[in-house]
CSV table of C-alpha atoms in Angstrom, one decimal:
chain,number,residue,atom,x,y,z
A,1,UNK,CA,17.6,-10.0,7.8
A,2,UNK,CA,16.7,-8.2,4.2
A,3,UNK,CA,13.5,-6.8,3.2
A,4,UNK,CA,10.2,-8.4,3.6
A,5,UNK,CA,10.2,-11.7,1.5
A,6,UNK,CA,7.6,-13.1,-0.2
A,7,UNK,CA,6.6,-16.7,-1.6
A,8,UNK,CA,6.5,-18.0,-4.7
A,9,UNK,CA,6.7,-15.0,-6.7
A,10,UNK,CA,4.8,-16.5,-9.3
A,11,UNK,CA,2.0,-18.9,-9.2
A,12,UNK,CA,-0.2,-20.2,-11.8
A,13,UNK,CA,-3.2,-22.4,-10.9
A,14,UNK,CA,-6.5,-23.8,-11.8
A,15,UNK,CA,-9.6,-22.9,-11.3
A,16,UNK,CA,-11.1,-24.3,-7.9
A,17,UNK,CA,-7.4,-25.4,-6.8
A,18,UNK,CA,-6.4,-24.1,-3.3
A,19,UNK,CA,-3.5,-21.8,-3.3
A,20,UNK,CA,-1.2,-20.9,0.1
A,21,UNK,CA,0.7,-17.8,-0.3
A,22,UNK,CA,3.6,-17.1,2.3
A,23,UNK,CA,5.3,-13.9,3.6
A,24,UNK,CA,8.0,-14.1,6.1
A,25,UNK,CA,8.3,-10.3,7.6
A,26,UNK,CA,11.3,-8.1,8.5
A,27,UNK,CA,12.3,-9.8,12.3
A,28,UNK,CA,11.1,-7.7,14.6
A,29,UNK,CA,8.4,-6.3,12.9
A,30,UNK,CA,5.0,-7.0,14.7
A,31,UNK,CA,2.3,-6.0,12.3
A,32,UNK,CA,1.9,-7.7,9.3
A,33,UNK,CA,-0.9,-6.5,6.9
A,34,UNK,CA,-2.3,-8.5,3.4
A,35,UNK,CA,-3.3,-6.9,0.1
A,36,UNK,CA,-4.6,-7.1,-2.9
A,37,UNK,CA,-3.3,-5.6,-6.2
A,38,UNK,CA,-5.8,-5.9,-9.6
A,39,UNK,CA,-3.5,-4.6,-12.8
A,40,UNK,CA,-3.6,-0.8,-12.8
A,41,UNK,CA,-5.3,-0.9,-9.6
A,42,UNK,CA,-4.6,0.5,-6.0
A,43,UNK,CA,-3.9,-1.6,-2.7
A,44,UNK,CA,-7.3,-3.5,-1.7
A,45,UNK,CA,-6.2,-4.3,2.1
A,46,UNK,CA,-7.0,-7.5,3.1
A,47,UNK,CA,-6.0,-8.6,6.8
A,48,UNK,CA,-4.1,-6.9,9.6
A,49,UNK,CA,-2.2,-8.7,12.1
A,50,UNK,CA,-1.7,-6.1,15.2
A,51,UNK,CA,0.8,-7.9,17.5
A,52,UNK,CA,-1.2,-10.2,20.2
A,53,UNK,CA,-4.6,-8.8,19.0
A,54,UNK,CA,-7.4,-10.3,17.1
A,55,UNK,CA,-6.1,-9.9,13.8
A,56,UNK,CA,-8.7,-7.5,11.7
A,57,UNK,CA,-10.4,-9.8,8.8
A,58,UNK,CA,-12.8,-6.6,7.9
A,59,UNK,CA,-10.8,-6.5,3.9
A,60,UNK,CA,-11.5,-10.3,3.3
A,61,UNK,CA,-13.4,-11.1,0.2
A,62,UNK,CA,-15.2,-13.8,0.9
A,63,UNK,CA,-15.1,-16.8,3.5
A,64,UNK,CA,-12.8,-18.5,0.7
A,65,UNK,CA,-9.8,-16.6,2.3
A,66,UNK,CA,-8.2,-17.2,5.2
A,67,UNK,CA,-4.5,-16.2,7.0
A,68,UNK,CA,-2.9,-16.9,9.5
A,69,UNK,CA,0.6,-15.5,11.8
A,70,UNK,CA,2.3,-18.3,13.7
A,71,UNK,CA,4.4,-17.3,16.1
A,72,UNK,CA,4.2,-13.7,15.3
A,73,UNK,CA,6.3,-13.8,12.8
A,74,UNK,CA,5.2,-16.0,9.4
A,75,UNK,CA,1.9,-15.2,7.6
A,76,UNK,CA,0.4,-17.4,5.1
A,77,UNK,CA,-2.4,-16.1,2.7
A,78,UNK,CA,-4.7,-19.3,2.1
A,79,UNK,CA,-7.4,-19.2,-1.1
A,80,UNK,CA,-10.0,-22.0,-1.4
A,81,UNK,CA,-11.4,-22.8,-4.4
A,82,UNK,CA,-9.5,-20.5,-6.5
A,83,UNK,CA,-11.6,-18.3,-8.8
A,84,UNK,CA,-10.7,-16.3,-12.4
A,85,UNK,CA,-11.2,-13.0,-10.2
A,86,UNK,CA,-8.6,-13.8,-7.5
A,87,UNK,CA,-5.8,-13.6,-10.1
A,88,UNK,CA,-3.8,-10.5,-9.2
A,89,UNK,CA,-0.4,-9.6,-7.0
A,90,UNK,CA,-1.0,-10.3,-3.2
A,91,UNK,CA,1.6,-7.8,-1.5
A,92,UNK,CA,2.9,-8.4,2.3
A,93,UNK,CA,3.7,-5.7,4.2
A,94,UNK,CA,5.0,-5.4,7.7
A,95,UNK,CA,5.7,-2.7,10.1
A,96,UNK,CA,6.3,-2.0,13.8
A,97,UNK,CA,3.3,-1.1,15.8
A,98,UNK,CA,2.5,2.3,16.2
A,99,UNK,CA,3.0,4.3,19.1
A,100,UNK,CA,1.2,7.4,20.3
A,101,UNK,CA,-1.4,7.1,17.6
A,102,UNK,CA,1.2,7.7,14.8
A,103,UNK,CA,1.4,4.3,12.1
A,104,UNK,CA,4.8,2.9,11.2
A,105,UNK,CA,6.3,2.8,8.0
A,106,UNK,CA,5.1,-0.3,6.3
A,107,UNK,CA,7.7,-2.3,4.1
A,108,UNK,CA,6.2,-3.9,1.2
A,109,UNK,CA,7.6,-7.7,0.1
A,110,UNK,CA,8.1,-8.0,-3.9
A,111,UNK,CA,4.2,-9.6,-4.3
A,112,UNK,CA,3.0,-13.1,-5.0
A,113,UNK,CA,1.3,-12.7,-8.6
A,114,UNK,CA,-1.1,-15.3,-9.0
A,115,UNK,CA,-3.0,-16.4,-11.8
A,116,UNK,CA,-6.0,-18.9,-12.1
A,117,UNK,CA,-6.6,-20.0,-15.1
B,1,UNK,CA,-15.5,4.7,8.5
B,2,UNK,CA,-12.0,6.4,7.9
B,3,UNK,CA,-11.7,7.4,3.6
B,4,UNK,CA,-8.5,8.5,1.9
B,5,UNK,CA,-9.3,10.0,-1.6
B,6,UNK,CA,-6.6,10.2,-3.7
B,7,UNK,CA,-6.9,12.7,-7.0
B,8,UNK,CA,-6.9,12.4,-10.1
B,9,UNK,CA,-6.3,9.0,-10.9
B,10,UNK,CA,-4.3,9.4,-13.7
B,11,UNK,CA,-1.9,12.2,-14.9
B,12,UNK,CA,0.4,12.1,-18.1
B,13,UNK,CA,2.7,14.7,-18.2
B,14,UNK,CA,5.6,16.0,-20.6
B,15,UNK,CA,9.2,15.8,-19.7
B,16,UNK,CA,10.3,18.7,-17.4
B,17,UNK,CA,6.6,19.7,-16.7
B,18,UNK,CA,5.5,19.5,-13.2
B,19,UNK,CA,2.6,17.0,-11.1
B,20,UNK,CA,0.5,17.8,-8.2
B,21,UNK,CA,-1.2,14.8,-6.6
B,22,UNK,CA,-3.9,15.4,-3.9
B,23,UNK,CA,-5.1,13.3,-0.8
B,24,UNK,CA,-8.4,14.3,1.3
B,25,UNK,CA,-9.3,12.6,4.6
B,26,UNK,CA,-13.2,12.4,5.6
B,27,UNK,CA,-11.7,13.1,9.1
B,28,UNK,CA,-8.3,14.3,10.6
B,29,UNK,CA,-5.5,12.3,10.4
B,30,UNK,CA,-2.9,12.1,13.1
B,31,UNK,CA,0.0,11.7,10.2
B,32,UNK,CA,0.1,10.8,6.8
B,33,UNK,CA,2.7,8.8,4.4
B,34,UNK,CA,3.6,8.8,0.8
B,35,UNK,CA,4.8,5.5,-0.8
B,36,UNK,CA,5.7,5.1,-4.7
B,37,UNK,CA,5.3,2.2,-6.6
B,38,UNK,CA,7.5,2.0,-9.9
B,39,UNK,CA,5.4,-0.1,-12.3
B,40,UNK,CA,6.3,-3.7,-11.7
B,41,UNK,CA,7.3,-3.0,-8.2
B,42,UNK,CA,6.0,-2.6,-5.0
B,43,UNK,CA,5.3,0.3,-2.6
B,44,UNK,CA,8.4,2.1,-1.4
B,45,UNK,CA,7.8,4.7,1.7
B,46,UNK,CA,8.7,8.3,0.6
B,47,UNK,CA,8.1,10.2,3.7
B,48,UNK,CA,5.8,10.7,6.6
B,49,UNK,CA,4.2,14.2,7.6
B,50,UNK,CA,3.2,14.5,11.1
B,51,UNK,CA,2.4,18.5,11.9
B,52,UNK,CA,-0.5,20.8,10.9
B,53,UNK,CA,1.2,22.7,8.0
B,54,UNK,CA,4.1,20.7,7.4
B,55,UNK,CA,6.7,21.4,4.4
B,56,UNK,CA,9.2,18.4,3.6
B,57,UNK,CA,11.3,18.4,0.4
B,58,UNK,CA,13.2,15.5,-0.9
B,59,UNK,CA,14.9,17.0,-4.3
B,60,UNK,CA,12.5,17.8,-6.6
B,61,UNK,CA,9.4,16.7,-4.0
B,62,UNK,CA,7.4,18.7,-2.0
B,63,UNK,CA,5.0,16.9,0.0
B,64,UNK,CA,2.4,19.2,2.2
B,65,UNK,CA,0.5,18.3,5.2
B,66,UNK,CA,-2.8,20.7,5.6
B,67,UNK,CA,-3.5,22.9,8.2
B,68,UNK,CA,-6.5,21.0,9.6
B,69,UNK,CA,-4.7,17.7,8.8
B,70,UNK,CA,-7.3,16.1,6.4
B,71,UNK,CA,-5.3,16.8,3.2
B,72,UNK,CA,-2.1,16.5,1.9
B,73,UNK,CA,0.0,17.0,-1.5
B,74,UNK,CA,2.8,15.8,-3.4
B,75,UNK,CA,4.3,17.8,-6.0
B,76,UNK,CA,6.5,17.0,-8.2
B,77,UNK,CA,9.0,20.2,-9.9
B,78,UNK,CA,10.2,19.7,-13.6
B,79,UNK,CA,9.4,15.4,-13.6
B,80,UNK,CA,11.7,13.0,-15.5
B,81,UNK,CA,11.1,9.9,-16.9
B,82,UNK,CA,12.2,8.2,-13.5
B,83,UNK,CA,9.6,10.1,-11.6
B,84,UNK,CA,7.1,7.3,-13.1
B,85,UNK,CA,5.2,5.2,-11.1
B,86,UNK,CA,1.5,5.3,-8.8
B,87,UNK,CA,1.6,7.6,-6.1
B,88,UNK,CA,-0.1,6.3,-2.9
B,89,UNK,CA,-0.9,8.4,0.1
B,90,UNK,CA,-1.9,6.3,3.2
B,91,UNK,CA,-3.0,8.0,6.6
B,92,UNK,CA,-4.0,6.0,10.1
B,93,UNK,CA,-7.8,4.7,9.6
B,94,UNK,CA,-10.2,2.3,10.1
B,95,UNK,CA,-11.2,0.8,14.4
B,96,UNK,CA,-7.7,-1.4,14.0
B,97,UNK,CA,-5.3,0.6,16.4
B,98,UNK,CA,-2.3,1.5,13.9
B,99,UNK,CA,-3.7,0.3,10.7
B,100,UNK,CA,-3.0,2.4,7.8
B,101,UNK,CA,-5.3,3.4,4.6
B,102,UNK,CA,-4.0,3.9,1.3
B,103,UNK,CA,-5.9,6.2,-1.1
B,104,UNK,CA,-6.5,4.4,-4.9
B,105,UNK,CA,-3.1,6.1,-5.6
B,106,UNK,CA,-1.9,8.5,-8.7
B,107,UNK,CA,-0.2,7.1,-11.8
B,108,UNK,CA,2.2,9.3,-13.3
B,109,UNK,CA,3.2,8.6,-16.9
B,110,UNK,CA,6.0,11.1,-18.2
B,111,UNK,CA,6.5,11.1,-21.5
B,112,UNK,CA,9.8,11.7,-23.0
């Protein structure tokens, strides 16, 4: 298909609401990688799906986040108990694994931008 | 573990003047990348440098790979007011096999 897609694009919530962000990846694309984006602010990396591997949590805030990749191909971004400082753009990216030791480009989705109020 | 520091943070620039951006790797990097993000958009790949000493152009960008493949450049000849946006270099880092690390970026503001 298209690009990396990403959804919803907006999303407004409460404070201490749960929130599921989803990102469907280019098909064919194995890695899948999570980030965070704070207004003005660079790419906090979040979670890296690798393929069949234990997917690296190491960029996870806090045990209130949570993803998951079924079927190697859908992620979705969960946050528990929303707080004021989650509110930012979570970006999706996916790429094909590397080979050789060289990364893939990564191809970003258009962001989630989420907002708790 | 693996750092990519990205300098300077910010750079405002007039019209037609030119921008340097700068990446530095605590250790050497098997390749790096260059993405652009317009503001209100999302990283875009630019290019990928894989050899010690490598030139690439695109127009009126020059990206640089160092010899010892820890650092890396972009400049930027004569910008326009499309050249605006954040500037993120990203090399292979961390124990993940084939995860990638993005410096904090450079935003660019070109003023007319």
């Amino acid at each position: 298909g298209a690009g990396v897609s990403q959804s919803p694009s907006n999303k407004v919530t409460e404070k201490g609401k749960d929130v599921e962000l989803r990102c469907d990846p280019i098909s064919g694309h194995t890695a899948l990688y999570w980030y965070r984006q704070s207004l003005g602010q660079g790419l906090e990396f979040l979670i890296y799906f690798q393929g069949n591997s234990a997917p690296d949590k190491s960029g996870l805030p806090s045990d209130r986040f949570s993803a998951e990749r079924t079927g190697g191909s859908v992620s979705t971004l969960t946050i528990q108990r929303t707080q004021q400082e989650d509110s930012a753009v979570y970006l999706c990216a996916s790429s094909f694994l590397p080979r050789g030791g060289r990364t893939d480009t990564q191809y970003f989705g258009p962001g989630t931008r989420l907002t708790v109020l | 573990g693996q750092q990519v520091m990205q300098i300077p943070q910010y750079q405002h620039v007039q019209e037609g003047e030119d921008f340097t951006t700068y990446c530095n790797s605590s250790t050497t990097l098997s390749n790096i990348q260059w993405y652009k993000q317009r503001p209100g958009g999302h990283p875009v790949f630019l290019i990928q440098l894989v050899k010690s000493g490598e030139v690439k152009k695109q127009k009126r960008l020059t990206f640089q790979f160092g010899e010892a493949k820890k650092n890396s450049s972009l400049h930027i000849t004569a910008t326009q007011t499309t050249d605006v946006g954040t500037y993120f270099c990203a090399g292979p880092g961390g124990t993940s096999y084939g995860k990638l690390t993005f410096g904090q970026g450079t935003i660019l503001t070109v003023h007319p």
